[in-house]
Amino acid sequence: MTIAGKLFGIGVGPGDPELLTLKALRLLQAAPVVAYFVAKGKRGNAFGIIEDHLRDAQTRMPLVYPVTTEALEPPLSYETIIADFYDTAAALIGEHLAAGRDVAVVCEGDPFFYGSYMYLHDRLAGRFAAEVVPGVCSMLGGAAVLGTPLVYRNQSLSVLSGVLPEDELRRKLADTDAAVIMKLGRNFDKVRRVLEDLGLSERALYVERATMPNERIVPLAQVDPSASPYFSLLVVPGQKWQG
Ligand SMILES: C[S@@+](CC[C@H](N)C(=O)[O-])C[C@H]1O[C@@H](n2cnc3c(N)ncnc32)[C@H](O)[C@@H]1O
């Protein structure tokens, strides 16, 4: 009887290849199959971080997203298309696992922090052994390169998605000591407006592609909303406490 393979969700950090953990590297190099999510026509961000560490004998398994935006015109539905895609990806990975091959799925930052790996985990972890290797997530990479502590003492931090409706974003931001706002891109204008309304724009710090070679730190007022990339986030640090 074949012993099933194990599924690994491997966090590879926010961009700088030196932020890969020793454990991630060891497991990656041992896996016969390495899977990675990638947009059509792209190289794959997480894959780019670890590519140089792989051996020729390891199978590369790109999982190509069928859509790049959540805003689709009816009758197309992002939710349906993406759920079908994850079903298919999980089935393909399941075939390797059933045949006894371990599969490492690499994920930018941390797999369980907004990482697509979680949708495979949800589908497969009940049937196969699974292990997650945490990675340095983008908000921690962002805070580090922005040179700002996130939270002092007993402050609370909210992690918000820029996709949230404006009112909800305003309410949540008004009610927190510190915040990180992810998924900016085309939401940037709305987020900046809310920060201005709440008098937080002086405190907010913006970074694109934190820890990547093309990292950019730009003052909030100078960000071009039409060019804000997918890999960008905002930090509203907690008020400084003189410890
Ligand atoms: C689908 S989430 C993935 C988060 C990732 N799993 C993590 O642990 O950070 C994608 C969002 O993460 C943020 N992000 C990821 N990497 C980033 C980076 N190097 N610099 C700035 N933001 C980044 C952006 O806000 C982007 O829209």
XYZ file of N, CA, C and O in Angstrom, residues 148-235:
352
model
N 9.217 51.701 11.719
C 8.258 52.145 12.721
C 7.773 50.996 13.606
O 7.340 49.959 13.091
N 7.849 51.180 14.932
C 7.185 50.202 15.797
C 5.685 50.219 15.494
O 5.127 51.276 15.186
N 5.051 49.067 15.574
C 3.620 49.012 15.257
C 2.767 49.387 16.460
O 1.858 50.209 16.354
N 3.037 48.722 17.586
C 2.219 48.944 18.783
C 3.088 49.006 20.034
O 3.975 48.183 20.213
N 2.820 49.987 20.851
C 3.510 50.152 22.129
C 2.634 49.605 23.250
O 1.393 49.657 23.183
N 3.281 49.103 24.245
C 2.627 48.752 25.506
C 1.314 47.991 25.351
O 1.294 46.917 24.797
N 0.175 48.599 25.787
C -1.097 47.865 25.754
C -1.977 48.241 24.558
O -3.175 47.984 24.559
N -1.365 48.869 23.542
C -2.160 49.268 22.379
C -2.636 48.039 21.592
O -1.997 46.986 21.621
N -3.729 48.219 20.873
C -4.253 47.150 20.022
C -4.048 47.515 18.555
O -4.127 48.688 18.179
N -3.819 46.493 17.765
C -3.565 46.673 16.334
C -4.715 46.067 15.522
O -5.129 44.944 15.787
N -5.218 46.816 14.540
C -6.227 46.264 13.624
C -5.588 46.036 12.268
O -4.908 46.926 11.756
N -5.817 44.881 11.718
C -5.364 44.610 10.350
C -6.600 44.696 9.469
O -7.563 43.952 9.663
N -6.581 45.636 8.539
C -7.773 45.904 7.729
C -7.488 45.671 6.253
O -6.358 45.856 5.792
N -8.533 45.303 5.535
C -8.404 45.133 4.095
C -8.911 46.403 3.418
O -10.013 46.877 3.726
N -8.128 46.929 2.488
C -8.531 48.130 1.743
C -9.778 47.903 0.906
O -10.388 48.847 0.424
N -10.163 46.646 0.743
C -11.361 46.310 -0.045
C -12.637 46.678 0.717
O -13.698 46.858 0.124
N -12.548 46.849 2.023
C -13.744 47.155 2.839
C -14.467 48.402 2.330
O -13.825 49.354 1.870
N -15.803 48.428 2.451
C -16.543 49.648 2.087
C -16.067 50.837 2.947
O -15.653 50.642 4.093
N -16.169 52.017 2.350
C -15.608 53.221 2.982
C -16.110 53.423 4.426
O -15.321 53.717 5.329
N -17.409 53.259 4.643
C -17.974 53.492 5.978
C -17.408 52.540 7.019
O -17.112 52.935 8.151
N -17.260 51.291 6.594
C -16.752 50.279 7.519
C -15.288 50.545 7.852
O -14.851 50.414 9.001
N -14.556 50.931 6.835
C -13.137 51.257 7.020
C -13.004 52.421 8.014
O -12.187 52.394 8.941
N -13.849 53.442 7.844
C -13.807 54.635 8.694
C -14.113 54.245 10.140
O -13.414 54.630 11.071
N -15.132 53.424 10.297
C -15.560 53.012 11.644
C -14.445 52.206 12.338
O -14.093 52.454 13.479
N -13.871 51.284 11.616
C -12.852 50.422 12.233
C -11.576 51.214 12.534
O -10.932 51.015 13.558
N -11.218 52.116 11.627
C -10.000 52.902 11.843
C -10.162 53.882 13.001
O -9.215 54.160 13.739
N -11.394 54.401 13.156
C -11.650 55.375 14.226
C -11.549 54.708 15.591
O -11.338 55.374 16.604
N -11.660 53.387 15.601
C -11.799 52.666 16.857
C -10.558 51.848 17.222
O -10.645 50.864 17.948
N -9.402 52.206 16.654
C -8.223 51.393 16.938
C -7.025 52.268 17.300
O -6.968 53.439 16.925
N -6.075 51.691 18.027
C -4.858 52.438 18.388
C -3.879 52.496 17.217
O -3.168 53.483 17.024
N -3.827 51.392 16.483
C -2.866 51.282 15.383
C -3.474 50.380 14.319
O -4.335 49.553 14.617
N -3.029 50.555 13.073
C -3.626 49.739 12.001
C -2.616 49.453 10.905
O -1.664 50.210 10.683
N -2.852 48.329 10.247
C -2.172 48.033 8.988
C -3.285 47.848 7.966
O -4.262 47.141 8.236
N -3.151 48.518 6.821
C -4.174 48.366 5.778
C -3.524 47.689 4.577
O -2.554 48.193 3.993
N -4.059 46.510 4.263
C -3.542 45.673 3.185
C -4.429 45.862 1.949
O -5.478 46.481 2.019
N -4.023 45.221 0.866
C -4.823 45.172 -0.365
C -5.226 46.577 -0.815
O -6.424 46.894 -0.928
N -4.248 47.432 -1.011
C -4.532 48.808 -1.419
C -4.824 48.859 -2.910
O -5.971 48.914 -3.308
N -3.800 48.828 -3.739
C -4.012 48.843 -5.197
C -5.071 49.853 -5.586
O -4.986 51.036 -5.264
N -6.125 49.368 -6.228
C -7.171 50.280 -6.718
C -8.041 50.846 -5.589
O -8.935 51.655 -5.830
N -7.797 50.417 -4.359
C -8.555 50.957 -3.212
C -7.855 52.154 -2.574
O -8.326 52.707 -1.588
N -6.698 52.510 -3.142
C -5.861 53.500 -2.470
C -6.572 54.839 -2.222
O -6.521 55.396 -1.123
N -7.245 55.348 -3.247
C -7.907 56.666 -3.141
C -8.892 56.699 -1.973
O -8.914 57.640 -1.172
N -9.703 55.639 -1.910
C -10.725 55.540 -0.848
C -10.048 55.524 0.531
O -10.459 56.248 1.448
N -8.978 54.736 0.652
C -8.298 54.606 1.936
C -7.678 55.951 2.347
O -7.794 56.390 3.493
N -7.063 56.620 1.390
C -6.438 57.910 1.714
C -7.495 58.922 2.168
O -7.270 59.685 3.110
N -8.658 58.905 1.502
C -9.747 59.822 1.866
C -10.165 59.583 3.324
O -10.328 60.514 4.103
N -10.313 58.327 3.699
C -10.740 57.985 5.066
C -9.677 58.445 6.075
O -10.008 59.031 7.126
N -8.411 58.215 5.744
C -7.332 58.639 6.659
C -7.363 60.157 6.845
O -7.185 60.664 7.961
N -7.607 60.869 5.735
C -7.669 62.338 5.829
C -8.843 62.774 6.691
O -8.705 63.608 7.585
N -10.015 62.162 6.461
C -11.222 62.495 7.251
C -10.968 62.318 8.743
O -11.471 63.086 9.572
N -10.209 61.283 9.081
C -9.998 60.963 10.499
C -8.769 61.670 11.086
O -8.412 61.448 12.244
N -8.126 62.482 10.261
C -6.933 63.203 10.740
C -5.749 62.276 10.982
O -4.875 62.558 11.804
N -5.719 61.159 10.240
C -4.641 60.190 10.449
C -3.570 60.227 9.359
O -2.594 59.479 9.416
N -3.752 61.106 8.364
C -2.835 61.026 7.218
C -1.403 61.425 7.577
O -0.456 60.971 6.948
N -1.238 62.245 8.615
C 0.138 62.615 9.020
C 0.880 61.424 9.613
O 2.093 61.323 9.516
N 0.116 60.562 10.246
C 0.722 59.406 10.935
C 0.931 58.214 9.999
O 1.754 57.350 10.268
N 0.155 58.149 8.921
C 0.159 56.949 8.076
C 1.410 56.875 7.196
O 1.876 57.883 6.666
N 1.934 55.668 7.073
C 3.145 55.440 6.286
C 2.843 54.406 5.202
O 2.195 53.390 5.465
N 3.345 54.659 4.004
C 3.018 53.812 2.853
C 4.274 53.165 2.280
O 5.304 53.834 2.137
N 4.166 51.896 1.966
C 5.304 51.217 1.321
C 4.817 50.286 0.218
O 3.782 49.642 0.345
N 5.577 50.265 -0.875
C 5.313 49.335 -1.974
C 6.417 48.298 -1.983
O 7.588 48.623 -1.816
N 6.039 47.061 -2.176
C 6.981 45.943 -2.363
C 8.057 45.909 -1.260
O 9.248 45.841 -1.541
N 7.602 45.969 -0.029
C 8.520 45.982 1.115
C 9.486 44.798 1.064
O 9.055 43.661 0.840
N 10.728 45.072 1.248
C 11.862 44.113 1.273
C 12.212 43.523 -0.097
O 13.119 42.715 -0.207
N 11.478 43.909 -1.145
C 11.828 43.439 -2.497
C 12.865 44.403 -3.082
O 13.004 45.534 -2.603
N 13.569 44.000 -4.138
C 14.601 44.894 -4.690
C 14.019 46.235 -5.158
O 14.693 47.257 -5.095
N 12.760 46.224 -5.631
C 12.153 47.467 -6.127
C 11.229 48.122 -5.086
O 10.256 48.794 -5.443
N 11.567 47.927 -3.816
C 10.798 48.549 -2.710
C 10.747 50.075 -2.879
O 11.724 50.680 -3.314
N 9.602 50.665 -2.514
C 9.458 52.139 -2.580
C 8.706 52.618 -1.367
O 7.615 52.120 -1.078
N 9.257 53.593 -0.694
C 8.534 54.240 0.409
C 8.181 55.644 -0.088
O 9.075 56.388 -0.512
N 6.889 55.957 -0.069
C 6.444 57.226 -0.659
C 5.565 57.945 0.359
O 4.700 57.314 0.984
N 5.755 59.279 0.551
C 4.827 60.003 1.434
C 3.398 59.854 0.912
O 3.176 59.873 -0.304
N 2.469 59.705 1.839
C 1.064 59.434 1.489
C 0.527 60.394 0.423
O -0.122 59.985 -0.539
N 0.815 61.674 0.607
C 0.265 62.700 -0.293
C 0.802 62.545 -1.714
O 0.194 63.028 -2.667
N 1.954 61.898 -1.856
C 2.568 61.803 -3.194
C 2.256 60.501 -3.932
O 2.737 60.287 -5.035
N 1.478 59.611 -3.301
C 1.185 58.337 -3.969
C 0.216 58.579 -5.121
O -0.808 59.245 -4.954
N 0.558 58.051 -6.289
C -0.334 58.135 -7.442
C -1.313 56.966 -7.357
O -0.927 55.812 -7.539
N -2.598 57.261 -7.078
C -3.559 56.174 -6.867
C -3.731 55.269 -8.084
O -4.070 54.099 -7.948
N -3.461 55.801 -9.270
C -3.641 54.970 -10.471
C -2.453 54.023 -10.659
O -2.497 53.119 -11.483
N -1.402 54.236 -9.870
C -0.212 53.394 -10.045
C 0.160 52.645 -8.767
O 1.238 52.073 -8.677
N -0.729 52.656 -7.786
C -0.422 51.952 -6.538
C -0.493 50.447 -6.811
O -1.526 49.934 -7.225
N 0.616 49.738 -6.613
C 0.628 48.333 -7.010
C -0.071 47.433 -6.002
O -0.358 47.837 -4.880
N -0.308 46.228 -6.419
C -0.925 45.210 -5.560
C -0.089 45.014 -4.289
O -0.631 44.929 -3.188
N 1.207 44.949 -4.419
C 2.067 44.731 -3.261
C 2.362 46.063 -2.568
O 3.432 46.641 -2.722
N 1.371 46.565 -1.870
C 1.574 47.798 -1.118
C 0.721 47.728 0.132
O -0.294 47.023 0.171
N 1.151 48.435 1.149
C 0.360 48.494 2.385
C 0.631 49.798 3.116
O 1.605 50.507 2.826
N -0.263 50.081 4.054
C -0.157 51.293 4.872
C -0.066 50.908 6.333
O -0.757 49.986 6.781
N 0.774 51.610 7.053
C 0.865 51.400 8.498
C 0.464 52.687 9.202
O 0.967 53.764 8.865
